[in-house]
Short mmCIF file of C-alpha atoms in Angstrom, two decimals:
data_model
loop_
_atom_site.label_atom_id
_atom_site.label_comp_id
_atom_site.label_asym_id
_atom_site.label_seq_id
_atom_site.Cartn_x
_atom_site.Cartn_y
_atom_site.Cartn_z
CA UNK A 1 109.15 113.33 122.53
CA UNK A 2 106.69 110.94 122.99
CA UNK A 3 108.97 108.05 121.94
CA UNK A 4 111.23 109.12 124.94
CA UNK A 5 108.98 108.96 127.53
CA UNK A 6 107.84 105.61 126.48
CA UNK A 7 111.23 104.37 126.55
CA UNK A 8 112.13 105.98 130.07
CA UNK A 9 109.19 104.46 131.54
CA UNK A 10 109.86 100.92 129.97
CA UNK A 11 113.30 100.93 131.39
CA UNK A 12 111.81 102.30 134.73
CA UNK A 13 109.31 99.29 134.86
CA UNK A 14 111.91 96.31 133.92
CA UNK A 15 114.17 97.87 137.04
CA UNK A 16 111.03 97.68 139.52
CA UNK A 17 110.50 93.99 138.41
CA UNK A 18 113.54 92.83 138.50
CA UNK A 19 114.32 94.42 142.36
CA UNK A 20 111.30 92.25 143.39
CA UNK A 21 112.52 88.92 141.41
CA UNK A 22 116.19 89.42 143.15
CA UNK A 23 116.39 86.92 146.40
CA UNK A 24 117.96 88.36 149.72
CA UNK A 25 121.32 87.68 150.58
CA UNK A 26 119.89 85.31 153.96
CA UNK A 27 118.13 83.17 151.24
CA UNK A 28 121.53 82.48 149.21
CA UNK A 29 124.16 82.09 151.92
CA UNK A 30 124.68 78.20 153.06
CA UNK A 31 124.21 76.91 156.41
CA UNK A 32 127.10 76.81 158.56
CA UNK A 33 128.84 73.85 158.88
CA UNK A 34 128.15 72.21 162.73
CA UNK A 35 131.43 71.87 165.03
CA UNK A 36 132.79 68.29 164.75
CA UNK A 37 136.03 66.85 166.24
CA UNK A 38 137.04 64.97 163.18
CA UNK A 39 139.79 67.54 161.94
CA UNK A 40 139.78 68.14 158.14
CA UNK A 41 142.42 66.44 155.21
CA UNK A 42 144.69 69.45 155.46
CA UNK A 43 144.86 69.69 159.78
CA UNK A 44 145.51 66.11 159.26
CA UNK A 45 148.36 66.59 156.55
CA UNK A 46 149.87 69.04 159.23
CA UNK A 47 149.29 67.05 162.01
CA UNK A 48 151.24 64.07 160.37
CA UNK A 49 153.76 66.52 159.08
CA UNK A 50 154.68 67.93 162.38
CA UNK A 51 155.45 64.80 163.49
CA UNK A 52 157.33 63.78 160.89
CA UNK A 53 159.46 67.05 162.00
CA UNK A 54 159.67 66.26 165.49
CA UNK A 55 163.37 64.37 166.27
CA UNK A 56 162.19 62.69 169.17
CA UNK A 57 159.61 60.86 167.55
CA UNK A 58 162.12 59.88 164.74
CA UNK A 59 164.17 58.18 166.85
CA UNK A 60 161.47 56.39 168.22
CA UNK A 61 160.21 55.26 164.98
CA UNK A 62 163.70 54.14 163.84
CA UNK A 63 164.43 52.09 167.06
CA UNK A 64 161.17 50.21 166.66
CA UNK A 65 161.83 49.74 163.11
CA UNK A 66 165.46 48.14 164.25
CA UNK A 67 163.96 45.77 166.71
CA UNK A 68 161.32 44.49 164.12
CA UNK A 69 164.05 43.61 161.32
CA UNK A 70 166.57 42.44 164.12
CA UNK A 71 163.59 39.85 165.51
CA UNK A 72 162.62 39.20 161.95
CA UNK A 73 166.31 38.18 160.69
CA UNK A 74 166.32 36.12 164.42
CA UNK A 75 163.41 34.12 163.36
CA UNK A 76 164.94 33.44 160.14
CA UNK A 77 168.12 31.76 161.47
CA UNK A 78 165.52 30.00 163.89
CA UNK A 79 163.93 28.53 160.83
CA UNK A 80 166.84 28.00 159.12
CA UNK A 81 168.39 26.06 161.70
CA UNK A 82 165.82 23.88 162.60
CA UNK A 83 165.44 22.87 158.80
CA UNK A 84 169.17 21.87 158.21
CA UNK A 85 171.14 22.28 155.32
CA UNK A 86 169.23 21.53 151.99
CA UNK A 87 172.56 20.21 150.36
CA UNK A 88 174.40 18.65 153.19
CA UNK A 89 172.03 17.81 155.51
CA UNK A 90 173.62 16.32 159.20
CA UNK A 91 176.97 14.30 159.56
CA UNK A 92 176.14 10.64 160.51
CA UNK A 93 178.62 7.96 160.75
CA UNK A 94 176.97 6.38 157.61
CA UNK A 95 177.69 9.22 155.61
CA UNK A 96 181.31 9.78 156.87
CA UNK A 97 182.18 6.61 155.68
CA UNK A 98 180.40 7.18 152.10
CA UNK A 99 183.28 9.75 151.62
CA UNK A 100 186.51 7.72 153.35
CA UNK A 101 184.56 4.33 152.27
CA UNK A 102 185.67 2.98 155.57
CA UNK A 103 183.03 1.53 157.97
CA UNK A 104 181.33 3.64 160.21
CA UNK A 105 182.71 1.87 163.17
CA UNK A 106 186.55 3.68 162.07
CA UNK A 107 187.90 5.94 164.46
CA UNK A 108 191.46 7.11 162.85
CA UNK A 109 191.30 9.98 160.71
CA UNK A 110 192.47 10.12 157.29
CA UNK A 111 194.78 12.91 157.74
CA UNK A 112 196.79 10.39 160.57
CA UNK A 113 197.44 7.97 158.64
CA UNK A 114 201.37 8.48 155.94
CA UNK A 115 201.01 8.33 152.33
CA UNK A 116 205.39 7.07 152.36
CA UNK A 117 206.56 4.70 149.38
CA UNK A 118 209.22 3.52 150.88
CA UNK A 119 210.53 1.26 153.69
CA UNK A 120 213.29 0.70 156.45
CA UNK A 121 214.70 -2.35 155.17
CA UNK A 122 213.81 -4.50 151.69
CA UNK A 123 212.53 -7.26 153.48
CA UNK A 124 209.73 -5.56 155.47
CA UNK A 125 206.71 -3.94 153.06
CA UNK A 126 206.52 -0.18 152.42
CA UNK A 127 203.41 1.62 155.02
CA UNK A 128 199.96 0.69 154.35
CA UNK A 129 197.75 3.08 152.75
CA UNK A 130 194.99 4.74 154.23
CA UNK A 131 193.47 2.36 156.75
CA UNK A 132 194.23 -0.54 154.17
CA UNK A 133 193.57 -2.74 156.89
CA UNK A 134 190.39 -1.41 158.35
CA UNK A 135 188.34 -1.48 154.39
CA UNK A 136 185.07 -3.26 154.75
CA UNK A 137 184.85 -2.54 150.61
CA UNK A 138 187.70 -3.02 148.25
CA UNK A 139 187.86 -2.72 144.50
CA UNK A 140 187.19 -4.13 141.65
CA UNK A 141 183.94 -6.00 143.42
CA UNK A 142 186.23 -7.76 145.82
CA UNK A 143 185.57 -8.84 149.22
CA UNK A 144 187.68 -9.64 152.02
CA UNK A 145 187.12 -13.14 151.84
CA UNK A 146 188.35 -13.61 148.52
CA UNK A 147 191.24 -11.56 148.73
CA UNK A 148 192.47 -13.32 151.84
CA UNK A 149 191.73 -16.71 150.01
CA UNK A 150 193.38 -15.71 147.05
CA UNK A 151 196.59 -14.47 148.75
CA UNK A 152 196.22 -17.94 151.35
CA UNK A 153 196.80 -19.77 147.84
CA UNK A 154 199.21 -17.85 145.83
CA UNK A 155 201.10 -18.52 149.30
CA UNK A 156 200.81 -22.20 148.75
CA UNK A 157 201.25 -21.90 145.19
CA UNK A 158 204.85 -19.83 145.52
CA UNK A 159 206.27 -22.08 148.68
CA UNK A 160 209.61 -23.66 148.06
CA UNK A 161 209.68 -27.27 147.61
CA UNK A 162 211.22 -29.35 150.52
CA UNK A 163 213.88 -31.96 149.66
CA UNK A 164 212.23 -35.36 150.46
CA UNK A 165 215.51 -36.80 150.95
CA UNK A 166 216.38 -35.28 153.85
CA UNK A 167 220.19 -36.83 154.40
CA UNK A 168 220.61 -34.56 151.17
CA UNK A 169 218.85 -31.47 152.69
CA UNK A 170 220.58 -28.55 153.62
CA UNK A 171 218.53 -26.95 156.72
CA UNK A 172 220.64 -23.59 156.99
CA UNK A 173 219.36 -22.70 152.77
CA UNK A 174 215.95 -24.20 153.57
CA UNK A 175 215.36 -21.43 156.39
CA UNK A 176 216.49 -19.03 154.07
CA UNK A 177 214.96 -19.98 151.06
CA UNK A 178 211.68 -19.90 153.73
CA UNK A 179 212.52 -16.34 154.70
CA UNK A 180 213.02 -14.77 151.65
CA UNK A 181 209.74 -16.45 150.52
CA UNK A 182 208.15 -14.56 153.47
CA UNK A 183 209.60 -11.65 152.78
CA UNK A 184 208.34 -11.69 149.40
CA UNK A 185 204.89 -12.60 150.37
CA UNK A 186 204.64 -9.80 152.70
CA UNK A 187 205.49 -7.28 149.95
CA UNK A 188 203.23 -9.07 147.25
CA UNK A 189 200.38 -9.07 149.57
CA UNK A 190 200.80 -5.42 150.47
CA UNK A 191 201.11 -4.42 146.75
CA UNK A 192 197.41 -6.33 146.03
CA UNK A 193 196.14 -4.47 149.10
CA UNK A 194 197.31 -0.98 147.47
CA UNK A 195 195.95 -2.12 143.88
CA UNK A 196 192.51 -3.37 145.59
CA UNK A 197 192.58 -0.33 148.06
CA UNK A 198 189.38 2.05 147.32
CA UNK A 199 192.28 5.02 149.30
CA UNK A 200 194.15 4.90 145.73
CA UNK A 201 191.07 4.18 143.63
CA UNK A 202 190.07 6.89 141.36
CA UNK A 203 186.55 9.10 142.34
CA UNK A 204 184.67 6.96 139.53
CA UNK A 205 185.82 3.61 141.17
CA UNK A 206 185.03 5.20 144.75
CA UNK A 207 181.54 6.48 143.54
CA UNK A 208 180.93 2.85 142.33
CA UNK A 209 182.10 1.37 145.91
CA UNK A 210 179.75 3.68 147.64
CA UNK A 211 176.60 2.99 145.22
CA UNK A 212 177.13 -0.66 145.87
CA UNK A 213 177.22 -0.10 149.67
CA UNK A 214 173.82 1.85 149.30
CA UNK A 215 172.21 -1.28 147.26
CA UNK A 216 173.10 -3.54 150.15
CA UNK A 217 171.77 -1.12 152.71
CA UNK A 218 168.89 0.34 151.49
CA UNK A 219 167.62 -2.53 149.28
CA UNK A 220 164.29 -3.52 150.14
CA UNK A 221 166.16 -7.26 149.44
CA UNK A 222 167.97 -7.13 152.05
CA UNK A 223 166.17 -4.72 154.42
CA UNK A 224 162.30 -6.61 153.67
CA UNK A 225 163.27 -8.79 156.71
CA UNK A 226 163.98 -6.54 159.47
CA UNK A 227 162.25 -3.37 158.17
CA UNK A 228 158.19 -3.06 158.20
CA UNK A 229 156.58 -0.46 155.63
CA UNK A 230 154.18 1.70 156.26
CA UNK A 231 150.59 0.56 157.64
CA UNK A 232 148.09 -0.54 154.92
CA UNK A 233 145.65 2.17 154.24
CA UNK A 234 141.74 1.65 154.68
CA UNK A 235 141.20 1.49 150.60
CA UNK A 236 144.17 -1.51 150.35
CA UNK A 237 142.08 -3.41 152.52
CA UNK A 238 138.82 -3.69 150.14
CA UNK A 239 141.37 -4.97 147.66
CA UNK A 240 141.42 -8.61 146.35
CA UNK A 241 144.18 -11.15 147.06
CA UNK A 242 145.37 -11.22 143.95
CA UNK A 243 146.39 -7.52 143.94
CA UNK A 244 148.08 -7.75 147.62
CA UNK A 245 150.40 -10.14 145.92
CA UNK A 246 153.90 -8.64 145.16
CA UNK A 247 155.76 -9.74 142.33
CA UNK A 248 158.74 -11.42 143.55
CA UNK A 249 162.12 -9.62 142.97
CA UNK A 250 164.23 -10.72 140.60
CA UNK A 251 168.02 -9.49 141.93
CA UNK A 252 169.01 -6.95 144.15
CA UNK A 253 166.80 -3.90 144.37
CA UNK A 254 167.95 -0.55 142.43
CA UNK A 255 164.82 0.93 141.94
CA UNK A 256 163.45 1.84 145.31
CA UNK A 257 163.26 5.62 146.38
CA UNK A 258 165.25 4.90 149.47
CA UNK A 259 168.20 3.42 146.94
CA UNK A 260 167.93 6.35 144.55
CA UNK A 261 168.07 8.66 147.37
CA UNK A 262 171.01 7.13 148.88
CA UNK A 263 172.89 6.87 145.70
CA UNK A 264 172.06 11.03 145.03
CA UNK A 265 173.24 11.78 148.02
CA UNK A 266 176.58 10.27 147.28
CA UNK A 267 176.36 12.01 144.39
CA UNK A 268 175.55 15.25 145.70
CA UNK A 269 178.45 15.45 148.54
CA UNK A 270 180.79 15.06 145.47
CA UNK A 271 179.84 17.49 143.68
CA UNK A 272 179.18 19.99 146.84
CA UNK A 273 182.86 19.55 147.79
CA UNK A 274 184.29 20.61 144.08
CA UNK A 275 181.84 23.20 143.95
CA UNK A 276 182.63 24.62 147.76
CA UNK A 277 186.66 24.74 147.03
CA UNK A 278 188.23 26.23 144.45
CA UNK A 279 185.70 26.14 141.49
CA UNK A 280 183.21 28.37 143.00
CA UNK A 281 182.79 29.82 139.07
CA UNK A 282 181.96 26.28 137.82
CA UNK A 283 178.53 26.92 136.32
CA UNK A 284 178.44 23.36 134.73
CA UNK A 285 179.00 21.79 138.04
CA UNK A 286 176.94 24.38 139.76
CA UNK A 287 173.46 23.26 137.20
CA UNK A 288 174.50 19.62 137.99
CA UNK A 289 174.35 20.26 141.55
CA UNK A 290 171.38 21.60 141.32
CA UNK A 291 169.94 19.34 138.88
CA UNK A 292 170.71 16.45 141.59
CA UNK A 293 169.39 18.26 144.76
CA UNK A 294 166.13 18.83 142.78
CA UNK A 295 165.95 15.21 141.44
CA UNK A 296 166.58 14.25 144.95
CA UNK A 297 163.44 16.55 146.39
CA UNK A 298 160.99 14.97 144.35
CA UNK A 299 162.30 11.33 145.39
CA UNK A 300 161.76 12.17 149.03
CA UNK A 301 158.67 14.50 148.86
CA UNK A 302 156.83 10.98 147.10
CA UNK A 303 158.53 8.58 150.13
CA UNK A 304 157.68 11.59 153.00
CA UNK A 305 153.91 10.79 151.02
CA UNK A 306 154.47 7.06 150.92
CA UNK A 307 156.08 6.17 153.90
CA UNK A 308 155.92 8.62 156.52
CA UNK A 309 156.53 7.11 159.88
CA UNK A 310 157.16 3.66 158.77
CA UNK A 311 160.65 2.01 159.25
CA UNK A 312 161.86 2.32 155.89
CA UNK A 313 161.88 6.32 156.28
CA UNK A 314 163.08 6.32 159.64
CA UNK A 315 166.27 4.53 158.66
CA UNK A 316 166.84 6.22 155.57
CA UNK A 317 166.83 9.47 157.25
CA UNK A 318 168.80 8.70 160.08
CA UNK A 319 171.05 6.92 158.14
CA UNK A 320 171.81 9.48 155.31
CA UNK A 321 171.47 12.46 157.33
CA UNK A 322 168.43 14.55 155.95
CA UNK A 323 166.58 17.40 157.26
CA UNK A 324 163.42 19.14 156.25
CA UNK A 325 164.93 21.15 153.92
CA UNK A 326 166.06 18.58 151.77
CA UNK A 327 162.28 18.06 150.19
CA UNK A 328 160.69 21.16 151.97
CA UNK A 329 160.49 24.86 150.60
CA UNK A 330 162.54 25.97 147.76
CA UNK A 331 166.56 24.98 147.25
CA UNK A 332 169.15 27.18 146.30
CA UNK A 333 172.88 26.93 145.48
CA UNK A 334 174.20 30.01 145.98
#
């Protein structure tokens, strides 16, 4: 009995203390939170989803979205344009005649002019070819001059000999003979101006015509006269005299960017108009093509360094045609 009522009032004591140990319910609550106007993650989430829901504002969004790409793809072409074609570049006289090799000064077209073989009559010479007449660069390294003086004395070579007796002469079968030997002249010298003519030469013999052309018009031999390079810069002129001596040029000049330019550009329209017809799937000439263009870049990004704003790169770019994009920004053949 006694052990009981020990027990009862242990368990009666431990109940007493822990009722004052336990903390009221003011003491464990948290403090409010204060009113703010910044609205929580989730009324945001709802907020943003409403109006994601709302049709009006949709269309709104979509229309603003169309005007941005439509100004952005307007800019582009802006760009575009005012860079030029990175292959091409602009049409200039000089480079119309690198692909008819007929001087720039040539009005007729090539598709006026009649391809016929044959003639009215024997005696008269069968049509010219393509602006025979009108070639400033022939064939085979000829030049007008020499043609005309080879043909003056093949003439003299070919005349028929006049009796010296002339009671024995026969006037009527000398006028003939005289005709004929016309005639024949006229024919000869129309069948060397066909053989000679760059309009029947094969593309190699062209390609070597126009690369020719390009020494004699870009070459700093010829153009050292009447062209002035760009200004000296400030370190050049703390430079001795013996350094500010060129070497002097032995031939024409080859080597210069402004040649090697001119001659890839040739190159490049070549290649541009096989790969723009009917061989679109021509990967070789597609990586050659490139291959040229970038080979060309390089040449005029180190002039556009070199020479910028003297003569030299003035003429070359007028003369050949080439925009910005030629040796700006990245070049693709599509």
């Amino acid at each position: 009995m006694a052990v009981m009522a020990n027990r009862a009032a242990s368990q009666c004591l431990f109940q007493s203390l822990c009722e004052n140990l336990k903390p009221s319910l003011s003491q464990l609550s948290l403090p409010r939170r204060a009113f703010s106007h910044v609205p929580s993650r989730s009324m945001a989430r709802e907020r943003r989803r409403g109006h994601y829901e709302d049709s009006y504002a949709q269309h709104h969004s979509r229309q603003r979205k169309a005007a941005n790409v439509a100004r952005q793809a307007e800019l582009k072409e802006q760009r575009a344009a005012a860079l030029g074609d990175p292959i091409r570049g602009v049409i200039t006289p000089f480079v119309v005649s690198l692909d008819s090799n007929l001087p720039p000064q040539a009005t007729a077209s090539i598709e006026e002019v009649s391809h016929t073989t044959t003639s009215s009559s024997p005696a008269e010479p069968p049509p010219s070819p393509a602006h025979a007449t009108d070639e400033a660069h022939l064939n085979y390294f000829l030049t007008k001059p020499e043609l005309t003086n080879s043909l003056d004395y093949s003439r003299s070579l070919s005349e028929p000999i006049v009796a010296v007796n002339r009671e024995r002469a026969d006037p009527t079968k000398e006028a003939e003979e005289a005709k004929t030997h016309a005639a024949g002249h006229r024919v000869a010298t129309e069948a060397i101006s066909r053989i000679v003519s760059l309009a029947n030469a094969s593309s190699k013999e062209r390609t070597r015509a126009n690369v020719q052309r390009i020494i004699d018009t870009f070459g700093r031999h010829n153009t050292d006269g009447h062209l002035r390079p760009k200004a000296p810069s400030l370190q050049s002129s703390y430079s001795t005299i013996a350094e500010q001596k060129a070497t002097p040029r032995a031939g024409p000049d080859t080597g210069s960017s402004e040649v090697q330019i001119g001659i890839l550009t040739a190159k490049i329209r070549i290649l541009a108009d096989r790969y723009e017809g009917a061989n679109r799937n021509d990967k070789v000439n597609k990586r050659n093509l490139r291959l040229l263009l970038h080979r060309r870049q390089k040449l005029l990004k180190y002039m556009h360094k070199k020479e910028r704003g003297s003569e030299r790169w003035t003429n070359m770019i007028e003369k050949l045609g080439l925009t910005e994009a030629t040796w700006k920004g990245q070049i693709a053949v599509q």
